[in-house]
Every structure is written in structure tokens, then in C-alpha cells.
Amino acid sequence: MPGKRVLVTGAAGFIGSHTVDRLIADGHSVLGVDDLSTGSEANLQSVSRESRFEFKAADVAEAKEIHSIVESFQPESIIHLAALVSVPRAESEPALNYRLNIQATQEICEAARSHQVRRIVFASSAAVYGECSDLPLAESAPTIPLGQYGSAKRISEQLLAGYHASYGIETVCFRYFNVYGPRQDPASPYSGVVSIFGDRYRAGKPVVIFGDGSQSRDFVYVGDVATANTLASTLESPTSGTFNCCTGISTSLLDLIDVLNERFPGVPKPGHEAARPGDIRHSLGDPSAITAALGFTPSTPFATGLRSLLDV
Ligand code: UD2
């Protein structure tokens, strides 16, 4: 099968750079776009000398810029990962959230329509479900987002559904659960818990557990997410729909701490603080739809994924 031409927005970010690595390894040609506001070119080091990879620093919410990029590269698919990824920042800067998490999706759809792009793969989030207690979550569960970020992701899903219905563009929305792995920035208190805890244990420092530690998440390894993005953007057969990108396996913070204690036995015991206001206790997805559509389930065992993160 000849390689495809794939445009990846947010290419220098955590999920974007792993997706680019995977596309290049599979023989595809990639144009990576990123405004480098939170992503870093260092994440693209392994593909930087690859002739099938090009990089362009650009803001995807700028209509003219994205149109000219799509027109000149002529991708068969676009993987749209560029976003305002900080949930607290989306709350405090709703206009910025609108621009990056809604308007940019609209520009991508319009550019795809104008330049005959066959398919768009979009990074949605489990945040679209809000506080749903009927676990594991299937895609048919109600979507009642808790704030600006989840709401923007839901609106973007619907924009894409409209472009599919009106113009036949194939659209795939992945609702990512808690993605973890190498290159995830541990610096902010709102970074993913796996990267924060991994970073502190490696430095020999104790972590802080908000609440009693029995809260649980569906942790999905970034390499599996990259595989899902690659499959969805390059499959020959028509592919559209909205899918959970999750493992269906629940891991509590105490489970995570057990693995870390075993690996770093000398690190002082975790401290405890009050549960974070607004935190959900349990989150778990049902991966059966993604398996049926793509013949793939994110399945890297948590211990294996965690080892990759800690070994970097
Ligand atoms: C994710 C988002 C969050 C919000 C939520 C919606 C990320 C990183 N966070 O939160 O912004 O959208 O989904 O469902 O995308 N924890 C600790 N100690 C720490 C850090 C975290 O105990 O130092 C706890 C935290 O209180 C939570 C759990 O670990 O109970 C997981 O936290 P998280 O921020 O990694 O992920 P989540 O799903 O709560």
C-alpha cells in the first residue's frame, strides 16, 4: 500500500509528536503544523531529518494560513490535534478556548472542503461526558460537559458531523481518556497525574494525593493513541464516527502508587490533601466501538506504558 499524505496539526505536542513518529515509521508523508505555544520542536527530533517529514510553524486558527497550507500540501487526511489543552485555562480564558478549540476546527473543516481532503481525524475528549456515573461509558452516554473545555470539544464534534453530513467529508472523532506517556509535560499542577507522579518519584520526592487515592481513571498509553490516529487517518475503507479512545481498564491512584513504590522503594510516602474541587471520582470508557471500527484496541498494559515513561 503506498504511503498517504497526512497533515498533523499540533504536531510538536505530546500526542502529535508520537502520532508523527508512527506515521513516518509506517511509510506515510507528513506535514506537521504547530504554533509551538505549548509544543516543542525537540519532540520532533527523531523525524527531523526524515525526507517524508516537513514542519511548518503556524497558527491553525488563522484561516488564510491553514487554507494555503492545505492547498499546497494536498493531504488525503488531516489529524487535527492542535488545541488549548489546559482545562483550567479554557475556564479562565473562554475567548481563547473558543478560538483554539472551536474556531480552529471550523477552519480545518473549511480548508478540507475547499481542497478536497478526504478525511479529518479529531482529538476530542472524555470531558464531553461530564459527570456520568453509568460506567463504563459508551459513546451513546449523555454528553453534559462540565465546563468550557468539554463543551468546546463537543461543539467541534458536531461541526465535524455537519461537514460529514453536508459534504461527505469522512470525520473521525476520538474521545481520548487519560492519555499518559513520554513527553507529557509534568510542570503544571494540572498536568496528568501519571507524568506528575512519575517525575517526582524519579527525583526521589514524595507526591501529594488529593483525596484518599481510591479515585480511578482509564489510562491510555500515548503510543496506542498514536496507532489509533494513524489507523484512522490512513484506512482505505470509508471511516467515520465518534469513538472512545480508552482501554476499558480501571486503575486507581493507589494502584499507580504501588507500581511506583516498587520501582523507587526509597521515596518518602505520599502526602494527602483534600480532594480537588470538581474532580470526578471514577472515569472508565468502553472501547468496543473503536475495536469494531478499526480492528484495534488501545492495549499497552499500564505497567509497560509506565516503564516507557520512567525509562526516558
Ligand atoms: C482531567 C483533566 C482535567 C479535567 C478532567 C475532566 C488533565 C490533566 N486533567 O482530569 O483538567 O478536564 O479530566 O474529567 O487533562 N491528582 C493527585 N495528585 C496530583 C495530581 C492529580 O492526587 O498531583 C489526582 C486528581 O485530583 C485526580 C486524579 O489524580 O483525582 C487524576 O488527575 P488528572 O488531572 O491526571 O486527570 P483528571 O481525569 O482528573
mmCIF file of C-alpha atoms and ligand atoms in Angstrom:
data_model
loop_
_atom_site.group_PDB
_atom_site.id
_atom_site.type_symbol
_atom_site.label_atom_id
_atom_site.label_comp_id
_atom_site.label_asym_id
_atom_site.label_seq_id
_atom_site.Cartn_x
_atom_site.Cartn_y
_atom_site.Cartn_z
ATOM 1 C CA MET A 1 0.000 0.000 0.000
ATOM 2 C CA PRO A 2 1.540 3.364 -0.987
ATOM 3 C CA GLY A 3 2.059 5.904 1.786
ATOM 4 C CA LYS A 4 -0.592 8.573 2.372
ATOM 5 C CA ARG A 5 -0.156 12.314 2.724
ATOM 6 C CA VAL A 6 -1.237 13.334 6.210
ATOM 7 C CA LEU A 7 -1.343 16.823 7.728
ATOM 8 C CA VAL A 8 -0.973 16.779 11.515
ATOM 9 C CA THR A 9 -1.887 19.919 13.485
ATOM 10 C CA GLY A 10 -0.387 20.153 16.957
ATOM 11 C CA ALA A 11 2.448 18.010 15.614
ATOM 12 C CA ALA A 12 5.031 19.210 18.139
ATOM 13 C CA GLY A 13 2.845 18.399 21.135
ATOM 14 C CA PHE A 14 2.656 15.305 23.310
ATOM 15 C CA ILE A 15 0.145 13.260 21.292
ATOM 16 C CA GLY A 16 1.031 14.956 17.987
ATOM 17 C CA SER A 17 4.711 14.069 18.059
ATOM 18 C CA HIS A 18 4.017 10.402 18.857
ATOM 19 C CA THR A 19 1.477 10.353 16.031
ATOM 20 C CA VAL A 20 4.030 11.816 13.601
ATOM 21 C CA ASP A 21 6.608 9.210 14.677
ATOM 22 C CA ARG A 22 4.117 6.453 13.983
ATOM 23 C CA LEU A 23 3.003 7.801 10.587
ATOM 24 C CA ILE A 24 6.612 8.174 9.433
ATOM 25 C CA ALA A 25 7.517 4.682 10.689
ATOM 26 C CA ASP A 26 4.601 3.313 8.667
ATOM 27 C CA GLY A 27 5.830 4.926 5.433
ATOM 28 C CA HIS A 28 3.496 7.939 5.174
ATOM 29 C CA SER A 29 4.396 11.534 4.250
ATOM 30 C CA VAL A 30 3.639 14.074 6.940
ATOM 31 C CA LEU A 31 3.372 17.833 7.156
ATOM 32 C CA GLY A 32 3.415 18.801 10.826
ATOM 33 C CA VAL A 33 1.974 22.166 11.827
ATOM 34 C CA ASP A 34 2.294 23.703 15.284
ATOM 35 C CA ASP A 35 2.446 27.241 16.661
ATOM 36 C CA LEU A 36 4.915 26.000 19.319
ATOM 37 C CA SER A 37 2.941 27.681 22.107
ATOM 38 C CA THR A 38 2.906 24.522 24.209
ATOM 39 C CA GLY A 39 4.542 22.029 21.823
ATOM 40 C CA SER A 40 8.285 21.873 21.285
ATOM 41 C CA GLU A 41 10.397 21.107 18.227
ATOM 42 C CA ALA A 42 12.534 18.882 20.467
ATOM 43 C CA ASN A 43 9.605 16.412 20.430
ATOM 44 C CA LEU A 44 10.137 16.003 16.671
ATOM 45 C CA GLN A 45 13.846 15.255 16.879
ATOM 46 C CA SER A 46 13.519 11.646 15.744
ATOM 47 C CA VAL A 47 11.823 12.619 12.451
ATOM 48 C CA SER A 48 13.563 15.940 11.771
ATOM 49 C CA ARG A 49 15.978 14.507 9.190
ATOM 50 C CA GLU A 50 13.373 12.329 7.511
ATOM 51 C CA SER A 51 12.661 13.325 3.884
ATOM 52 C CA ARG A 52 8.971 12.363 4.233
ATOM 53 C CA PHE A 53 8.551 14.858 7.093
ATOM 54 C CA GLU A 54 8.141 18.624 6.847
ATOM 55 C CA PHE A 55 7.387 21.087 9.628
ATOM 56 C CA LYS A 56 5.681 24.444 9.471
ATOM 57 C CA ALA A 57 5.227 26.824 12.411
ATOM 58 C CA ALA A 58 1.704 28.212 12.047
ATOM 59 C CA ASP A 59 -1.473 29.016 13.951
ATOM 60 C CA VAL A 60 -4.301 26.807 12.662
ATOM 61 C CA ALA A 61 -6.997 29.255 13.743
ATOM 62 C CA GLU A 62 -5.680 31.692 11.084
ATOM 63 C CA ALA A 63 -7.944 30.906 8.146
ATOM 64 C CA LYS A 64 -5.652 32.186 5.375
ATOM 65 C CA GLU A 65 -2.662 30.348 6.702
ATOM 66 C CA ILE A 66 -4.385 26.996 7.110
ATOM 67 C CA HIS A 67 -6.021 27.273 3.688
ATOM 68 C CA SER A 68 -2.713 27.912 1.960
ATOM 69 C CA ILE A 69 -1.038 25.050 3.864
ATOM 70 C CA VAL A 70 -3.784 22.583 2.900
ATOM 71 C CA GLU A 71 -3.836 23.844 -0.688
ATOM 72 C CA SER A 72 -0.111 23.404 -1.180
ATOM 73 C CA PHE A 73 0.338 20.080 0.697
ATOM 74 C CA GLN A 74 -2.865 18.438 -0.603
ATOM 75 C CA PRO A 75 -3.238 15.918 2.200
ATOM 76 C CA GLU A 76 -5.529 12.908 1.948
ATOM 77 C CA SER A 77 -6.281 13.307 5.667
ATOM 78 C CA ILE A 78 -5.849 15.839 8.409
ATOM 79 C CA ILE A 79 -5.292 14.799 12.022
ATOM 80 C CA HIS A 80 -6.395 17.850 13.988
ATOM 81 C CA LEU A 81 -4.762 17.777 17.412
ATOM 82 C CA ALA A 82 -3.844 21.465 17.854
ATOM 83 C CA ALA A 83 -5.833 22.801 20.813
ATOM 84 C CA LEU A 84 -5.864 24.760 24.016
ATOM 85 C CA VAL A 85 -5.094 21.724 26.154
ATOM 86 C CA SER A 86 -5.227 23.280 29.609
ATOM 87 C CA VAL A 87 -8.675 22.799 31.101
ATOM 88 C CA PRO A 88 -8.187 25.487 33.800
ATOM 89 C CA ARG A 89 -7.011 27.958 31.137
ATOM 90 C CA ALA A 90 -10.064 27.160 28.999
ATOM 91 C CA GLU A 91 -12.161 28.123 32.051
ATOM 92 C CA SER A 92 -10.318 31.374 32.729
ATOM 93 C CA GLU A 93 -9.956 32.403 29.055
ATOM 94 C CA PRO A 94 -13.185 31.347 27.320
ATOM 95 C CA ALA A 95 -12.477 33.502 24.250
ATOM 96 C CA LEU A 96 -9.140 31.772 23.721
ATOM 97 C CA ASN A 97 -10.846 28.404 24.213
ATOM 98 C CA TYR A 98 -13.412 29.398 21.585
ATOM 99 C CA ARG A 99 -10.710 30.410 19.111
ATOM 100 C CA LEU A 100 -8.474 27.373 19.530
ATOM 101 C CA ASN A 101 -10.963 24.630 20.393
ATOM 102 C CA ILE A 102 -13.921 25.625 18.185
ATOM 103 C CA GLN A 103 -12.972 28.190 15.532
ATOM 104 C CA ALA A 104 -9.802 26.306 14.530
ATOM 105 C CA THR A 105 -11.928 23.172 13.948
ATOM 106 C CA GLN A 106 -14.208 25.192 11.685
ATOM 107 C CA GLU A 107 -11.181 26.484 9.715
ATOM 108 C CA ILE A 108 -9.852 22.945 9.347
ATOM 109 C CA CYS A 109 -13.265 21.746 8.080
ATOM 110 C CA GLU A 110 -13.497 24.629 5.605
ATOM 111 C CA ALA A 111 -9.948 24.073 4.339
ATOM 112 C CA ALA A 112 -10.732 20.359 3.931
ATOM 113 C CA ARG A 113 -13.913 21.151 1.997
ATOM 114 C CA SER A 114 -12.190 23.679 -0.273
ATOM 115 C CA HIS A 115 -9.252 21.430 -1.088
ATOM 116 C CA GLN A 116 -10.914 18.003 -1.343
ATOM 117 C CA VAL A 117 -9.409 16.404 1.754
ATOM 118 C CA ARG A 118 -10.988 13.003 2.191
ATOM 119 C CA ARG A 119 -10.916 12.627 5.974
ATOM 120 C CA ILE A 120 -10.427 14.539 9.220
ATOM 121 C CA VAL A 121 -9.440 12.829 12.478
ATOM 122 C CA PHE A 122 -10.167 14.992 15.507
ATOM 123 C CA ALA A 123 -8.879 14.937 19.099
ATOM 124 C CA SER A 124 -11.979 15.055 21.252
ATOM 125 C CA SER A 125 -12.036 14.183 24.932
ATOM 126 C CA ALA A 126 -13.827 12.140 27.569
ATOM 127 C CA ALA A 127 -14.545 15.585 29.042
ATOM 128 C CA VAL A 128 -17.591 15.712 26.698
ATOM 129 C CA TYR A 129 -19.349 13.249 29.041
ATOM 130 C CA GLY A 130 -19.007 15.336 32.191
ATOM 131 C CA GLU A 131 -20.036 13.630 35.404
ATOM 132 C CA CYS A 132 -21.677 10.468 34.089
ATOM 133 C CA SER A 133 -21.856 7.668 36.649
ATOM 134 C CA ASP A 134 -23.023 4.856 34.385
ATOM 135 C CA LEU A 135 -19.631 3.218 33.777
ATOM 136 C CA PRO A 136 -18.042 2.083 31.546
ATOM 137 C CA LEU A 137 -19.052 4.955 29.283
ATOM 138 C CA ALA A 138 -20.318 4.037 25.842
ATOM 139 C CA GLU A 139 -20.424 6.658 23.095
ATOM 140 C CA SER A 140 -24.210 6.736 23.427
ATOM 141 C CA ALA A 141 -23.960 8.078 27.011
ATOM 142 C CA PRO A 142 -25.336 11.598 27.533
ATOM 143 C CA THR A 143 -22.852 14.389 26.887
ATOM 144 C CA ILE A 144 -23.205 17.051 29.555
ATOM 145 C CA PRO A 145 -19.791 18.744 29.702
ATOM 146 C CA LEU A 146 -18.791 20.363 32.987
ATOM 147 C CA GLY A 147 -17.130 23.451 31.521
ATOM 148 C CA GLN A 148 -15.661 25.387 28.618
ATOM 149 C CA TYR A 149 -13.170 22.764 27.516
ATOM 150 C CA GLY A 150 -15.561 19.811 27.296
ATOM 151 C CA SER A 151 -18.232 21.978 25.741
ATOM 152 C CA ALA A 152 -15.826 23.174 23.009
ATOM 153 C CA LYS A 153 -14.806 19.600 22.235
ATOM 154 C CA ARG A 154 -18.482 18.603 21.927
ATOM 155 C CA ILE A 155 -19.231 21.558 19.636
ATOM 156 C CA SER A 156 -16.253 20.625 17.454
ATOM 157 C CA GLU A 157 -17.546 17.044 17.195
ATOM 158 C CA GLN A 158 -20.840 18.455 15.975
ATOM 159 C CA LEU A 159 -19.181 20.790 13.466
ATOM 160 C CA LEU A 160 -17.403 17.755 12.032
ATOM 161 C CA ALA A 161 -20.649 15.759 11.932
ATOM 162 C CA GLY A 162 -22.183 18.626 9.939
ATOM 163 C CA TYR A 163 -19.338 18.612 7.408
ATOM 164 C CA HIS A 164 -19.738 14.860 7.066
ATOM 165 C CA ALA A 165 -23.486 15.147 6.507
ATOM 166 C CA SER A 166 -23.375 18.119 4.126
ATOM 167 C CA TYR A 167 -20.236 17.470 2.111
ATOM 168 C CA GLY A 168 -19.377 13.806 2.638
ATOM 169 C CA ILE A 169 -16.025 14.510 4.289
ATOM 170 C CA GLU A 170 -15.165 11.461 6.409
ATOM 171 C CA THR A 171 -14.785 12.517 10.028
ATOM 172 C CA VAL A 172 -13.442 10.506 12.940
ATOM 173 C CA CYS A 173 -13.664 11.912 16.481
ATOM 174 C CA PHE A 174 -11.663 10.203 19.186
ATOM 175 C CA ARG A 175 -12.713 10.843 22.758
ATOM 176 C CA TYR A 176 -9.361 10.415 24.493
ATOM 177 C CA PHE A 177 -9.482 9.277 28.101
ATOM 178 C CA ASN A 178 -6.437 9.894 30.353
ATOM 179 C CA VAL A 179 -3.515 9.736 27.950
ATOM 180 C CA TYR A 180 -0.053 9.248 29.502
ATOM 181 C CA GLY A 181 3.466 8.506 28.306
ATOM 182 C CA PRO A 182 6.846 10.038 27.495
ATOM 183 C CA ARG A 183 6.955 13.768 26.507
ATOM 184 C CA GLN A 184 3.946 14.735 28.602
ATOM 185 C CA ASP A 185 4.890 17.910 30.438
ATOM 186 C CA PRO A 186 4.830 17.331 34.229
ATOM 187 C CA ALA A 187 5.399 21.009 35.051
ATOM 188 C CA SER A 188 1.906 22.271 35.825
ATOM 189 C CA PRO A 189 -0.196 21.141 38.805
ATOM 190 C CA TYR A 190 -2.883 20.368 36.198
ATOM 191 C CA SER A 191 -0.626 18.065 34.183
ATOM 192 C CA GLY A 192 -1.736 14.456 34.022
ATOM 193 C CA VAL A 193 -1.251 12.663 37.309
ATOM 194 C CA VAL A 194 0.936 9.931 35.770
ATOM 195 C CA SER A 195 3.505 12.419 34.484
ATOM 196 C CA ILE A 196 3.489 14.402 37.753
ATOM 197 C CA PHE A 197 3.904 11.309 39.925
ATOM 198 C CA GLY A 198 6.473 9.729 37.557
ATOM 199 C CA ASP A 199 8.535 12.902 37.576
ATOM 200 C CA ARG A 200 8.530 13.228 41.355
ATOM 201 C CA TYR A 201 9.317 9.582 42.055
ATOM 202 C CA ARG A 202 12.248 9.738 39.651
ATOM 203 C CA ALA A 203 13.523 12.778 41.526
ATOM 204 C CA GLY A 204 13.128 10.903 44.850
ATOM 205 C CA LYS A 205 10.404 13.310 46.033
ATOM 206 C CA PRO A 206 7.054 12.397 47.616
ATOM 207 C CA VAL A 207 3.835 13.012 45.730
ATOM 208 C CA VAL A 208 0.605 14.541 47.028
ATOM 209 C CA ILE A 209 -2.627 12.571 46.678
ATOM 210 C CA PHE A 210 -5.763 14.701 46.510
ATOM 211 C CA GLY A 211 -8.396 12.699 48.376
ATOM 212 C CA ASP A 212 -7.963 9.110 49.517
ATOM 213 C CA GLY A 213 -6.362 7.770 46.320
ATOM 214 C CA SER A 214 -9.195 5.384 45.511
ATOM 215 C CA GLN A 215 -10.282 7.565 42.554
ATOM 216 C CA SER A 216 -9.699 5.787 39.271
ATOM 217 C CA ARG A 217 -9.109 6.573 35.611
ATOM 218 C CA ASP A 218 -8.882 4.788 32.271
ATOM 219 C CA PHE A 219 -5.206 5.448 31.481
ATOM 220 C CA VAL A 220 -4.392 5.034 27.802
ATOM 221 C CA TYR A 221 -0.799 4.860 26.572
ATOM 222 C CA VAL A 222 0.209 7.572 24.087
ATOM 223 C CA GLY A 223 1.749 5.015 21.707
ATOM 224 C CA ASP A 224 -1.674 3.349 21.425
ATOM 225 C CA VAL A 225 -3.314 6.720 20.782
ATOM 226 C CA ALA A 226 -0.739 7.355 18.032
ATOM 227 C CA THR A 227 -1.615 3.984 16.493
ATOM 228 C CA ALA A 228 -5.335 4.796 16.595
ATOM 229 C CA ASN A 229 -4.699 8.185 14.929
ATOM 230 C CA THR A 230 -2.523 6.564 12.263
ATOM 231 C CA LEU A 231 -5.069 3.849 11.501
ATOM 232 C CA ALA A 232 -7.977 6.269 11.391
ATOM 233 C CA SER A 233 -6.167 8.628 9.018
ATOM 234 C CA THR A 234 -4.865 6.003 6.602
ATOM 235 C CA LEU A 235 -7.503 3.247 6.367
ATOM 236 C CA GLU A 236 -8.560 2.627 2.751
ATOM 237 C CA SER A 237 -12.183 1.857 3.556
ATOM 238 C CA PRO A 238 -14.615 4.700 4.351
ATOM 239 C CA THR A 239 -14.278 5.500 8.050
ATOM 240 C CA SER A 240 -16.340 7.946 10.074
ATOM 241 C CA GLY A 241 -17.739 8.136 13.568
ATOM 242 C CA THR A 242 -17.135 9.071 17.171
ATOM 243 C CA PHE A 243 -15.191 6.617 19.310
ATOM 244 C CA ASN A 244 -13.862 6.358 22.826
ATOM 245 C CA CYS A 245 -10.099 6.017 22.786
ATOM 246 C CA CYS A 246 -9.630 4.080 26.002
ATOM 247 C CA THR A 247 -8.650 0.697 27.390
ATOM 248 C CA GLY A 248 -11.738 -0.312 29.385
ATOM 249 C CA ILE A 249 -9.417 -0.941 32.351
ATOM 250 C CA SER A 250 -9.742 0.986 35.590
ATOM 251 C CA THR A 251 -6.608 1.978 37.539
ATOM 252 C CA SER A 252 -6.750 3.815 40.869
ATOM 253 C CA LEU A 253 -4.158 6.271 42.119
ATOM 254 C CA LEU A 254 -3.284 3.753 44.840
ATOM 255 C CA ASP A 255 -2.564 1.156 42.103
ATOM 256 C CA LEU A 256 -0.287 3.710 40.437
ATOM 257 C CA ILE A 257 1.463 4.441 43.742
ATOM 258 C CA ASP A 258 2.026 0.686 44.308
ATOM 259 C CA VAL A 259 3.870 0.354 40.992
ATOM 260 C CA LEU A 260 5.940 3.474 41.677
ATOM 261 C CA ASN A 261 6.822 2.370 45.238
ATOM 262 C CA GLU A 262 8.030 -0.944 43.917
ATOM 263 C CA ARG A 263 10.201 0.748 41.303
ATOM 264 C CA PHE A 264 11.525 3.508 43.635
ATOM 265 C CA PRO A 265 11.470 1.940 47.115
ATOM 266 C CA GLY A 266 13.369 4.762 48.855
ATOM 267 C CA VAL A 267 10.937 7.578 48.061
ATOM 268 C CA PRO A 268 9.059 9.011 51.097
ATOM 269 C CA LYS A 269 5.386 8.073 51.441
ATOM 270 C CA PRO A 270 2.800 10.227 49.635
ATOM 271 C CA GLY A 271 1.190 13.164 51.420
ATOM 272 C CA HIS A 272 -2.589 13.620 51.396
ATOM 273 C CA GLU A 273 -4.598 16.755 50.741
ATOM 274 C CA ALA A 274 -8.317 17.394 50.330
ATOM 275 C CA ALA A 275 -9.870 16.156 47.087
ATOM 276 C CA ARG A 276 -9.622 18.690 44.237
ATOM 277 C CA PRO A 277 -12.917 20.591 43.916
ATOM 278 C CA GLY A 278 -14.866 19.411 40.877
ATOM 279 C CA ASP A 279 -12.816 16.219 40.439
ATOM 280 C CA ILE A 280 -14.721 13.216 39.219
ATOM 281 C CA ARG A 281 -14.134 10.057 41.263
ATOM 282 C CA HIS A 282 -14.173 7.405 38.587
ATOM 283 C CA SER A 283 -13.790 7.550 34.831
ATOM 284 C CA LEU A 284 -13.842 4.486 32.600
ATOM 285 C CA GLY A 285 -14.614 4.038 28.918
ATOM 286 C CA ASP A 286 -15.949 1.169 26.836
ATOM 287 C CA PRO A 287 -13.569 0.572 23.912
ATOM 288 C CA SER A 288 -15.780 -1.846 21.947
ATOM 289 C CA ALA A 289 -16.761 0.660 19.237
ATOM 290 C CA ILE A 290 -13.176 1.607 18.333
ATOM 291 C CA THR A 291 -12.306 -2.098 18.204
ATOM 292 C CA ALA A 292 -15.216 -2.821 15.874
ATOM 293 C CA ALA A 293 -14.432 0.160 13.592
ATOM 294 C CA LEU A 294 -10.634 0.000 13.417
ATOM 295 C CA GLY A 295 -9.911 -3.571 14.472
ATOM 296 C CA PHE A 296 -7.777 -2.148 17.254
ATOM 297 C CA THR A 297 -7.976 -1.588 20.999
ATOM 298 C CA PRO A 298 -5.512 0.503 22.978
ATOM 299 C CA SER A 299 -3.985 -2.356 24.932
ATOM 300 C CA THR A 300 -0.499 -1.498 26.201
ATOM 301 C CA PRO A 301 -0.531 -2.799 29.795
ATOM 302 C CA PHE A 302 -0.289 0.056 32.294
ATOM 303 C CA ALA A 303 2.934 -1.362 33.793
ATOM 304 C CA THR A 304 4.561 -1.453 30.338
ATOM 305 C CA GLY A 305 3.495 2.081 29.417
ATOM 306 C CA LEU A 306 4.595 3.388 32.783
ATOM 307 C CA ARG A 307 8.006 1.755 32.327
ATOM 308 C CA SER A 308 8.428 3.581 28.977
ATOM 309 C CA LEU A 309 7.638 6.854 30.709
ATOM 310 C CA LEU A 310 10.032 6.230 33.599
ATOM 311 C CA ASP A 311 12.882 4.936 31.419
ATOM 312 C CA VAL A 312 13.190 8.092 29.270
HETATM 313 C C1 UD2 B 1 -8.728 15.543 33.502
HETATM 314 C C2 UD2 B 1 -8.196 16.892 33.180
HETATM 315 C C3 UD2 B 1 -8.924 17.899 33.987
HETATM 316 C C4 UD2 B 1 -10.420 17.809 33.669
HETATM 317 C C5 UD2 B 1 -10.900 16.391 33.902
HETATM 318 C C6 UD2 B 1 -12.315 16.208 33.371
HETATM 319 C C7 UD2 B 1 -5.907 16.642 32.590
HETATM 320 C C8 UD2 B 1 -4.530 16.621 33.062
HETATM 321 N N1 UD2 B 1 -6.803 16.876 33.546
HETATM 322 O O1 UD2 B 1 -8.589 15.419 34.879
HETATM 323 O O2 UD2 B 1 -8.422 19.198 33.728
HETATM 324 O O3 UD2 B 1 -10.653 18.099 32.333
HETATM 325 O O4 UD2 B 1 -10.081 15.450 33.183
HETATM 326 O O5 UD2 B 1 -12.717 14.915 33.636
HETATM 327 O O6 UD2 B 1 -6.212 16.504 31.418
HETATM 328 N N2 UD2 B 1 -4.120 14.037 41.402
HETATM 329 C C9 UD2 B 1 -3.459 13.890 42.609
HETATM 330 N N3 UD2 B 1 -2.250 14.499 42.762
HETATM 331 C C10 UD2 B 1 -1.675 15.251 41.783
HETATM 332 C C11 UD2 B 1 -2.353 15.388 40.554
HETATM 333 C C12 UD2 B 1 -3.585 14.767 40.401
HETATM 334 O O7 UD2 B 1 -3.947 13.223 43.525
HETATM 335 O O8 UD2 B 1 -0.545 15.773 41.983
HETATM 336 C C13 UD2 B 1 -5.423 13.366 41.245
HETATM 337 C C14 UD2 B 1 -6.524 14.299 40.799
HETATM 338 O O9 UD2 B 1 -7.065 15.002 41.894
HETATM 339 C C15 UD2 B 1 -7.481 13.309 40.156
HETATM 340 C C16 UD2 B 1 -6.572 12.221 39.596
HETATM 341 O O10 UD2 B 1 -5.315 12.395 40.223
HETATM 342 O O11 UD2 B 1 -8.331 12.746 41.120
HETATM 343 C C17 UD2 B 1 -6.368 12.327 38.098
HETATM 344 O O12 UD2 B 1 -5.991 13.667 37.808
HETATM 345 P P1 UD2 B 1 -5.639 14.185 36.333
HETATM 346 O O13 UD2 B 1 -5.558 15.674 36.388
HETATM 347 O O14 UD2 B 1 -4.483 13.441 35.806
HETATM 348 O O15 UD2 B 1 -6.876 13.721 35.439
HETATM 349 P P2 UD2 B 1 -8.435 14.037 35.568
HETATM 350 O O16 UD2 B 1 -9.110 12.955 34.814
HETATM 351 O O17 UD2 B 1 -8.849 14.257 36.958
#
